[in-house]
mmCIF file of C-alpha atoms in Angstrom:
data_model
loop_
_atom_site.group_PDB
_atom_site.id
_atom_site.type_symbol
_atom_site.label_atom_id
_atom_site.label_comp_id
_atom_site.label_asym_id
_atom_site.label_seq_id
_atom_site.Cartn_x
_atom_site.Cartn_y
_atom_site.Cartn_z
ATOM 1 C CA UNK T 1239 -23.292 161.747 184.410
ATOM 2 C CA UNK T 1240 -27.069 161.953 184.071
ATOM 3 C CA UNK T 1241 -26.819 162.843 180.385
ATOM 4 C CA UNK T 1242 -24.530 159.866 179.750
ATOM 5 C CA UNK T 1243 -26.972 157.522 181.450
ATOM 6 C CA UNK T 1244 -30.014 158.936 179.620
ATOM 7 C CA UNK T 1245 -28.321 158.943 176.223
ATOM 8 C CA UNK T 1246 -26.565 155.583 176.534
ATOM 9 C CA UNK T 1247 -29.209 153.866 178.571
ATOM 10 C CA UNK T 1248 -26.518 152.121 180.656
ATOM 11 C CA UNK T 1249 -25.403 152.578 184.278
ATOM 12 C CA UNK T 1250 -22.462 154.915 184.810
ATOM 13 C CA UNK T 1251 -20.345 156.149 187.703
ATOM 14 C CA UNK T 1252 -18.052 159.110 188.182
ATOM 15 C CA UNK T 1253 -16.454 161.203 190.912
ATOM 16 C CA UNK T 1254 -16.533 164.999 191.153
ATOM 17 C CA UNK T 1255 -15.611 167.665 193.617
ATOM 18 C CA UNK T 1256 -18.027 170.046 195.311
ATOM 19 C CA UNK T 1257 -15.987 172.531 197.281
ATOM 20 C CA UNK T 1258 -13.702 170.561 199.626
ATOM 21 C CA UNK T 1259 -15.894 167.494 199.317
ATOM 22 C CA UNK T 1260 -15.478 164.658 196.830
ATOM 23 C CA UNK T 1261 -18.600 162.800 195.773
ATOM 24 C CA UNK T 1262 -18.953 159.560 193.879
ATOM 25 C CA UNK T 1263 -22.109 159.396 191.794
ATOM 26 C CA UNK T 1264 -23.650 156.175 190.491
ATOM 27 C CA UNK T 1265 -26.574 156.469 188.050
ATOM 28 C CA UNK T 1266 -28.815 153.597 186.920
ATOM 29 C CA UNK T 1267 -31.457 154.062 184.174
ATOM 30 C CA UNK T 1268 -34.994 153.099 185.067
ATOM 31 C CA UNK T 1269 -38.005 152.664 182.830
ATOM 32 C CA UNK T 1270 -39.366 156.104 183.657
ATOM 33 C CA UNK T 1271 -36.328 157.870 185.114
ATOM 34 C CA UNK T 1272 -32.825 157.605 186.566
ATOM 35 C CA UNK T 1273 -31.775 156.376 190.013
ATOM 36 C CA UNK T 1274 -28.819 158.466 191.288
ATOM 37 C CA UNK T 1275 -26.768 157.604 194.359
ATOM 38 C CA UNK T 1276 -24.237 160.040 195.782
ATOM 39 C CA UNK T 1277 -21.576 158.934 198.314
ATOM 40 C CA UNK T 1278 -19.053 161.118 200.144
ATOM 41 C CA UNK T 1279 -15.612 159.635 199.389
ATOM 42 C CA UNK T 1280 -13.531 162.546 200.700
ATOM 43 C CA UNK T 1281 -12.063 160.547 203.615
ATOM 44 C CA UNK T 1282 -11.363 157.514 201.449
ATOM 45 C CA UNK T 1283 -9.618 159.662 198.840
ATOM 46 C CA UNK T 1284 -7.587 161.448 201.452
ATOM 47 C CA UNK T 1285 -6.649 158.133 203.029
ATOM 48 C CA UNK T 1286 -5.728 156.699 199.651
ATOM 49 C CA UNK T 1287 -3.698 159.788 198.845
ATOM 50 C CA UNK T 1288 -1.978 159.585 202.223
ATOM 51 C CA UNK T 1289 -1.186 155.918 201.695
ATOM 52 C CA UNK T 1290 0.107 156.670 198.214
ATOM 53 C CA UNK T 1291 2.288 159.514 199.517
ATOM 54 C CA UNK T 1292 3.559 157.289 202.315
ATOM 55 C CA UNK T 1293 4.362 154.495 199.888
ATOM 56 C CA UNK T 1294 6.139 156.966 197.610
ATOM 57 C CA UNK T 1295 8.139 158.263 200.567
ATOM 58 C CA UNK T 1296 9.001 154.749 201.734
ATOM 59 C CA UNK T 1297 9.956 153.759 198.194
ATOM 60 C CA UNK T 1298 12.183 156.819 197.780
ATOM 61 C CA UNK T 1299 13.761 156.168 201.149
ATOM 62 C CA UNK T 1300 14.433 152.507 200.324
ATOM 63 C CA UNK T 1301 15.891 153.494 196.973
ATOM 64 C CA UNK T 1302 18.147 156.098 198.568
ATOM 65 C CA UNK T 1303 19.458 153.871 201.356
ATOM 66 C CA UNK T 1304 22.866 152.224 200.818
ATOM 67 C CA UNK T 1305 21.446 149.005 202.277
ATOM 68 C CA UNK T 1306 19.797 146.179 200.326
ATOM 69 C CA UNK T 1307 16.085 145.499 200.823
ATOM 70 C CA UNK T 1308 13.572 143.206 199.125
ATOM 71 C CA UNK T 1309 10.313 141.469 199.974
ATOM 72 C CA UNK T 1310 8.823 138.088 199.067
ATOM 73 C CA UNK T 1311 5.287 136.770 199.072
ATOM 74 C CA UNK T 1312 4.150 133.315 200.168
ATOM 75 C CA UNK T 1313 5.075 131.880 196.741
ATOM 76 C CA UNK T 1314 8.653 133.274 197.002
ATOM 77 C CA UNK T 1315 7.903 135.893 194.349
ATOM 78 C CA UNK T 1316 9.840 139.136 194.678
ATOM 79 C CA UNK T 1317 7.255 141.819 195.401
ATOM 80 C CA UNK T 1318 9.763 144.629 195.879
ATOM 81 C CA UNK T 1319 13.498 145.033 195.403
ATOM 82 C CA UNK T 1320 15.463 148.245 195.797
ATOM 83 C CA UNK T 1321 18.337 149.366 193.617
ATOM 84 C CA UNK T 1322 21.060 148.210 196.040
ATOM 85 C CA UNK T 1323 19.651 144.677 196.335
ATOM 86 C CA UNK T 1324 19.335 144.400 192.559
ATOM 87 C CA UNK T 1325 22.913 145.650 192.067
ATOM 88 C CA UNK T 1326 24.125 143.172 194.661
ATOM 89 C CA UNK T 1327 22.560 140.319 192.681
ATOM 90 C CA UNK T 1328 24.014 141.588 189.411
ATOM 91 C CA UNK T 1329 20.555 142.027 187.866
ATOM 92 C CA UNK T 1330 18.178 144.922 187.232
ATOM 93 C CA UNK T 1331 15.039 145.642 189.228
ATOM 94 C CA UNK T 1332 12.914 144.859 186.174
ATOM 95 C CA UNK T 1333 14.561 141.435 185.825
ATOM 96 C CA UNK T 1334 13.832 140.558 189.465
ATOM 97 C CA UNK T 1335 10.355 142.028 190.036
ATOM 98 C CA UNK T 1336 7.588 139.408 190.303
ATOM 99 C CA UNK T 1337 10.077 136.615 189.689
ATOM 100 C CA UNK T 1338 10.462 133.581 191.953
ATOM 101 C CA UNK T 1339 13.585 134.174 194.015
ATOM 102 C CA UNK T 1340 15.173 130.749 193.519
ATOM 103 C CA UNK T 1341 14.681 130.960 189.756
ATOM 104 C CA UNK T 1342 15.886 134.543 189.458
ATOM 105 C CA UNK T 1343 18.905 133.924 191.763
ATOM 106 C CA UNK T 1344 19.775 130.218 191.585
ATOM 107 C CA UNK T 1345 23.156 130.893 193.233
ATOM 108 C CA UNK T 1346 21.292 131.246 196.544
ATOM 109 C CA UNK T 1347 20.220 127.608 196.557
ATOM 110 C CA UNK T 1348 22.022 125.554 199.168
ATOM 111 C CA UNK T 1349 23.416 128.613 200.955
ATOM 112 C CA UNK T 1350 22.755 129.910 204.427
ATOM 113 C CA UNK T 1351 20.549 132.591 202.898
ATOM 114 C CA UNK T 1352 18.118 129.930 201.651
ATOM 115 C CA UNK T 1353 18.119 128.052 204.973
ATOM 116 C CA UNK T 1354 17.451 131.180 207.016
ATOM 117 C CA UNK T 1355 14.711 132.497 204.713
ATOM 118 C CA UNK T 1356 12.905 129.165 204.663
ATOM 119 C CA UNK T 1357 13.147 129.006 208.442
ATOM 120 C CA UNK T 1358 11.587 132.484 208.760
ATOM 121 C CA UNK T 1359 8.881 131.622 206.220
ATOM 122 C CA UNK T 1360 7.981 128.517 208.234
ATOM 123 C CA UNK T 1361 7.090 130.713 211.215
ATOM 124 C CA UNK T 1362 10.404 131.224 213.015
ATOM 125 C CA UNK T 1363 9.649 134.936 213.434
ATOM 126 C CA UNK T 1364 12.899 136.703 212.589
ATOM 127 C CA UNK T 1365 16.605 136.005 212.222
ATOM 128 C CA UNK T 1366 19.915 137.888 212.026
ATOM 129 C CA UNK T 1367 23.000 136.428 210.379
ATOM 130 C CA UNK T 1368 26.121 137.425 208.473
ATOM 131 C CA UNK T 1369 26.385 136.553 204.818
ATOM 132 C CA UNK T 1370 29.193 137.005 202.327
ATOM 133 C CA UNK T 1371 27.442 138.165 199.168
ATOM 134 C CA UNK T 1372 30.606 138.395 197.080
ATOM 135 C CA UNK T 1373 34.252 137.620 197.839
ATOM 136 C CA UNK T 1374 35.508 140.231 200.261
ATOM 137 C CA UNK T 1375 32.064 141.780 200.872
ATOM 138 C CA UNK T 1376 29.972 140.960 203.960
ATOM 139 C CA UNK T 1377 26.381 141.864 204.898
ATOM 140 C CA UNK T 1378 24.472 141.654 208.152
ATOM 141 C CA UNK T 1379 21.077 140.282 207.113
ATOM 142 C CA UNK T 1380 17.831 140.823 209.040
ATOM 143 C CA UNK T 1381 14.869 138.740 207.880
ATOM 144 C CA UNK T 1382 11.369 138.643 209.354
ATOM 145 C CA UNK T 1383 8.016 137.272 208.323
ATOM 146 C CA UNK T 1384 4.476 138.656 208.533
ATOM 147 C CA UNK T 1385 1.230 137.399 206.992
ATOM 148 C CA UNK T 1386 3.030 134.895 204.811
ATOM 149 C CA UNK T 1387 5.403 137.519 203.412
ATOM 150 C CA UNK T 1388 9.130 137.775 204.140
ATOM 151 C CA UNK T 1389 11.129 141.003 204.290
ATOM 152 C CA UNK T 1390 14.905 140.985 204.002
ATOM 153 C CA UNK T 1391 17.193 143.852 204.967
ATOM 154 C CA UNK T 1392 20.965 143.653 204.407
ATOM 155 C CA UNK T 1393 23.530 146.122 205.749
ATOM 156 C CA UNK T 1394 27.066 146.211 204.390
ATOM 157 C CA UNK T 1395 29.461 145.365 207.245
ATOM 158 C CA UNK T 1396 32.584 144.830 205.143
ATOM 159 C CA UNK T 1397 34.446 147.658 206.890
ATOM 160 C CA UNK T 1398 33.606 146.182 210.292
ATOM 161 C CA UNK T 1399 34.713 142.703 209.223
ATOM 162 C CA UNK T 1400 37.981 144.121 207.902
ATOM 163 C CA UNK T 1401 38.488 146.003 211.173
ATOM 164 C CA UNK T 1402 37.790 142.793 213.099
ATOM 165 C CA UNK T 1403 40.275 140.912 210.922
ATOM 166 C CA UNK T 1404 42.898 143.610 211.507
ATOM 167 C CA UNK T 1405 42.122 143.510 215.222
ATOM 168 C CA UNK T 1406 42.537 139.724 215.246
ATOM 169 C CA UNK T 1407 45.894 140.096 213.476
ATOM 170 C CA UNK T 1408 47.004 142.696 216.013
ATOM 171 C CA UNK T 1409 45.825 140.524 218.893
ATOM 172 C CA UNK T 1410 47.673 137.569 217.405
ATOM 173 C CA UNK T 1411 50.825 139.632 217.056
ATOM 174 C CA UNK T 1412 50.412 140.945 220.595
ATOM 175 C CA UNK T 1413 49.938 137.408 221.863
ATOM 176 C CA UNK T 1414 53.025 136.241 219.989
ATOM 177 C CA UNK T 1415 54.992 139.211 221.337
ATOM 178 C CA UNK T 1416 53.796 138.432 224.848
ATOM 179 C CA UNK T 1417 54.847 134.805 224.474
ATOM 180 C CA UNK T 1418 58.252 135.889 223.163
ATOM 181 C CA UNK T 1419 58.594 138.338 226.060
ATOM 182 C CA UNK T 1420 57.656 135.617 228.538
ATOM 183 C CA UNK T 1421 60.179 133.250 226.943
ATOM 184 C CA UNK T 1422 62.824 135.984 227.135
ATOM 185 C CA UNK T 1423 61.955 136.619 230.784
ATOM 186 C CA UNK T 1424 62.250 132.891 231.524
ATOM 187 C CA UNK T 1425 65.601 132.779 229.724
ATOM 188 C CA UNK T 1426 66.901 135.835 231.602
ATOM 189 C CA UNK T 1427 65.612 134.330 234.838
ATOM 190 C CA UNK T 1428 67.522 131.107 234.156
ATOM 191 C CA UNK T 1429 70.634 133.120 233.352
ATOM 192 C CA UNK T 1430 70.164 135.153 236.530
ATOM 193 C CA UNK T 1431 69.730 131.989 238.598
ATOM 194 C CA UNK T 1432 72.851 130.510 237.007
ATOM 195 C CA UNK T 1433 74.799 133.718 237.765
ATOM 196 C CA UNK T 1434 73.459 133.631 241.301
ATOM 197 C CA UNK T 1435 74.608 130.027 241.685
ATOM 198 C CA UNK T 1436 78.034 130.987 240.375
ATOM 199 C CA UNK T 1437 78.145 133.921 242.778
ATOM 200 C CA UNK T 1438 77.179 131.693 245.685
ATOM 201 C CA UNK T 1439 79.827 129.203 244.607
ATOM 202 C CA UNK T 1440 82.426 131.958 244.377
ATOM 203 C CA UNK T 1441 81.399 133.161 247.836
ATOM 204 C CA UNK T 1442 81.785 129.614 249.103
ATOM 205 C CA UNK T 1443 85.222 129.442 247.495
ATOM 206 C CA UNK T 1444 86.132 132.791 249.040
ATOM 207 C CA UNK T 1445 85.024 131.552 252.439
ATOM 208 C CA UNK T 1446 86.966 128.342 251.838
ATOM 209 C CA UNK T 1447 90.000 130.463 250.948
ATOM 210 C CA UNK T 1448 89.667 132.477 254.117
ATOM 211 C CA UNK T 1449 89.226 129.277 256.090
ATOM 212 C CA UNK T 1450 92.230 127.733 254.358
ATOM 213 C CA UNK T 1451 94.353 130.794 255.058
ATOM 214 C CA UNK T 1452 93.434 130.832 258.738
ATOM 215 C CA UNK T 1453 93.696 127.074 259.070
ATOM 216 C CA UNK T 1454 97.038 127.016 257.290
ATOM 217 C CA UNK T 1455 98.338 129.751 259.543
ATOM 218 C CA UNK T 1456 97.158 127.968 262.680
ATOM 219 C CA UNK T 1457 98.623 124.620 261.543
ATOM 220 C CA UNK T 1458 101.899 126.012 260.211
ATOM 221 C CA UNK T 1459 102.772 127.721 263.506
ATOM 222 C CA UNK T 1460 102.888 124.552 265.690
ATOM 223 C CA UNK T 1461 103.986 122.452 262.717
ATOM 224 C CA UNK T 1462 107.108 124.537 262.243
ATOM 225 C CA UNK T 1463 108.489 123.803 265.652
ATOM 226 C CA UNK T 1464 107.341 120.175 265.528
ATOM 227 C CA UNK T 1465 109.353 119.669 262.339
ATOM 228 C CA UNK T 1466 112.234 121.673 263.778
ATOM 229 C CA UNK T 1467 112.342 119.603 266.961
ATOM 230 C CA UNK T 1468 112.136 116.361 264.996
ATOM 231 C CA UNK T 1469 115.024 117.501 262.832
ATOM 232 C CA UNK T 1470 117.001 118.508 265.917
ATOM 233 C CA UNK T 1471 116.352 115.149 267.603
ATOM 234 C CA UNK T 1472 117.512 113.271 264.531
ATOM 235 C CA UNK T 1473 120.637 115.376 264.245
ATOM 236 C CA UNK T 1474 121.475 114.709 267.909
ATOM 237 C CA UNK T 1475 120.831 110.976 267.778
ATOM 238 C CA UNK T 1476 122.600 110.156 264.537
ATOM 239 C CA UNK T 1477 126.194 110.646 265.975
ATOM 240 C CA UNK T 1478 125.324 108.473 268.937
ATOM 241 C CA UNK T 1479 124.000 105.707 266.723
ATOM 242 C CA UNK T 1480 127.198 105.828 264.685
ATOM 243 C CA UNK T 1481 129.530 105.324 267.691
ATOM 244 C CA UNK T 1482 130.629 101.793 268.221
ATOM 245 C CA UNK T 1483 130.954 102.148 271.966
ATOM 246 C CA UNK T 1484 127.193 102.141 272.478
ATOM 247 C CA UNK T 1485 125.891 98.863 273.539
ATOM 248 C CA UNK T 1486 123.952 96.730 271.144
ATOM 249 C CA UNK T 1487 120.599 97.110 272.923
ATOM 250 C CA UNK T 1488 120.973 100.835 273.121
ATOM 251 C CA UNK T 1489 121.926 100.957 269.467
ATOM 252 C CA UNK T 1490 118.850 98.969 268.576
ATOM 253 C CA UNK T 1491 116.634 101.274 270.658
ATOM 254 C CA UNK T 1492 118.211 104.354 269.149
ATOM 255 C CA UNK T 1493 117.655 102.917 265.683
ATOM 256 C CA UNK T 1494 114.003 102.310 266.367
ATOM 257 C CA UNK T 1495 113.632 105.766 267.874
ATOM 258 C CA UNK T 1496 115.295 107.361 264.862
ATOM 259 C CA UNK T 1497 113.047 105.386 262.517
ATOM 260 C CA UNK T 1498 109.973 106.619 264.408
ATOM 261 C CA UNK T 1499 111.311 110.182 264.273
ATOM 262 C CA UNK T 1500 111.892 109.898 260.516
ATOM 263 C CA UNK T 1501 108.311 108.665 259.998
ATOM 264 C CA UNK T 1502 107.014 111.503 262.209
ATOM 265 C CA UNK T 1503 109.023 113.986 260.184
ATOM 266 C CA UNK T 1504 107.663 112.511 256.927
ATOM 267 C CA UNK T 1505 104.090 112.846 258.265
ATOM 268 C CA UNK T 1506 104.768 116.454 259.298
ATOM 269 C CA UNK T 1507 106.074 117.204 255.814
ATOM 270 C CA UNK T 1508 102.910 115.717 254.303
ATOM 271 C CA UNK T 1509 100.827 117.955 256.586
ATOM 272 C CA UNK T 1510 102.885 120.938 255.425
ATOM 273 C CA UNK T 1511 102.249 119.995 251.783
ATOM 274 C CA UNK T 1512 98.491 119.687 252.439
ATOM 275 C CA UNK T 1513 98.433 123.099 254.135
ATOM 276 C CA UNK T 1514 100.281 124.605 251.174
ATOM 277 C CA UNK T 1515 97.676 123.141 248.825
ATOM 278 C CA UNK T 1516 94.860 124.580 250.955
ATOM 279 C CA UNK T 1517 96.440 128.016 250.794
ATOM 280 C CA UNK T 1518 95.929 128.074 247.009
ATOM 281 C CA UNK T 1519 92.265 128.892 247.731
ATOM 282 C CA UNK T 1520 93.339 132.052 249.565
ATOM 283 C CA UNK T 1521 95.829 133.444 247.040
ATOM 284 C CA UNK T 1522 96.916 132.777 243.530
ATOM 285 C CA UNK T 1523 100.643 133.294 243.912
ATOM 286 C CA UNK T 1524 103.001 130.771 245.406
ATOM 287 C CA UNK T 1525 103.864 131.329 249.070
ATOM 288 C CA UNK T 1526 107.294 132.891 249.458
ATOM 289 C CA UNK T 1527 109.522 133.079 252.482
#
């Protein structure tokens, strides 16, 4: 370093290692000598190396992840884009790096992606939303801003969306099946109620038949001798009414009495017919003597 300064006559700087220590030397030629300044830069070099190793590790991690990631500066220039994000856009990393996002990917204009990124860039902090990058492929996008820059992270959630769609289909089918089952239950309930009404009606008819049988029996017993006595009275009075020796008044009275007896007999016969009709509720066959 000193030789270079003396021979060239111009200031020079260089770094060199002394043991575990790194020194940066700066030499300036003077009229009668050389001014040399030495500065310990070991910590700065180690810090720079650590930062470089960290950046390399972060870069390798971002390149290895199956998720998309890219960053933007305040002018919307792409300052970093990993392989997955570039593949998702259909372009290479070289084509996207340092390009303005809206010029490199004009298909994003007017989409939710543009609205959300502009909102974050305006100071909204962060946002999470779902975005369909391509037909049939969904991503869950996380975007946040810091110091005028915007970072975007997108995770593929296509499998989850498909599972949700399948779940919705199953729920819809289950709901339809439940509605059909409820309709079937209502229909069976109506049929059961109708059968119950028919059963109650048949029980009423059975009770009516029993009542008709008992009532017919109770009416037929006294009715039989009423009809018999009426018939006997008519048979006894008819010869007397036919004899000419009976006086006219008596004949007229007998005639009226016989007429009344005939009407009584006709009424009794009508009662007997009604009782016979009632007995049809109690048995199907015709009554036989």
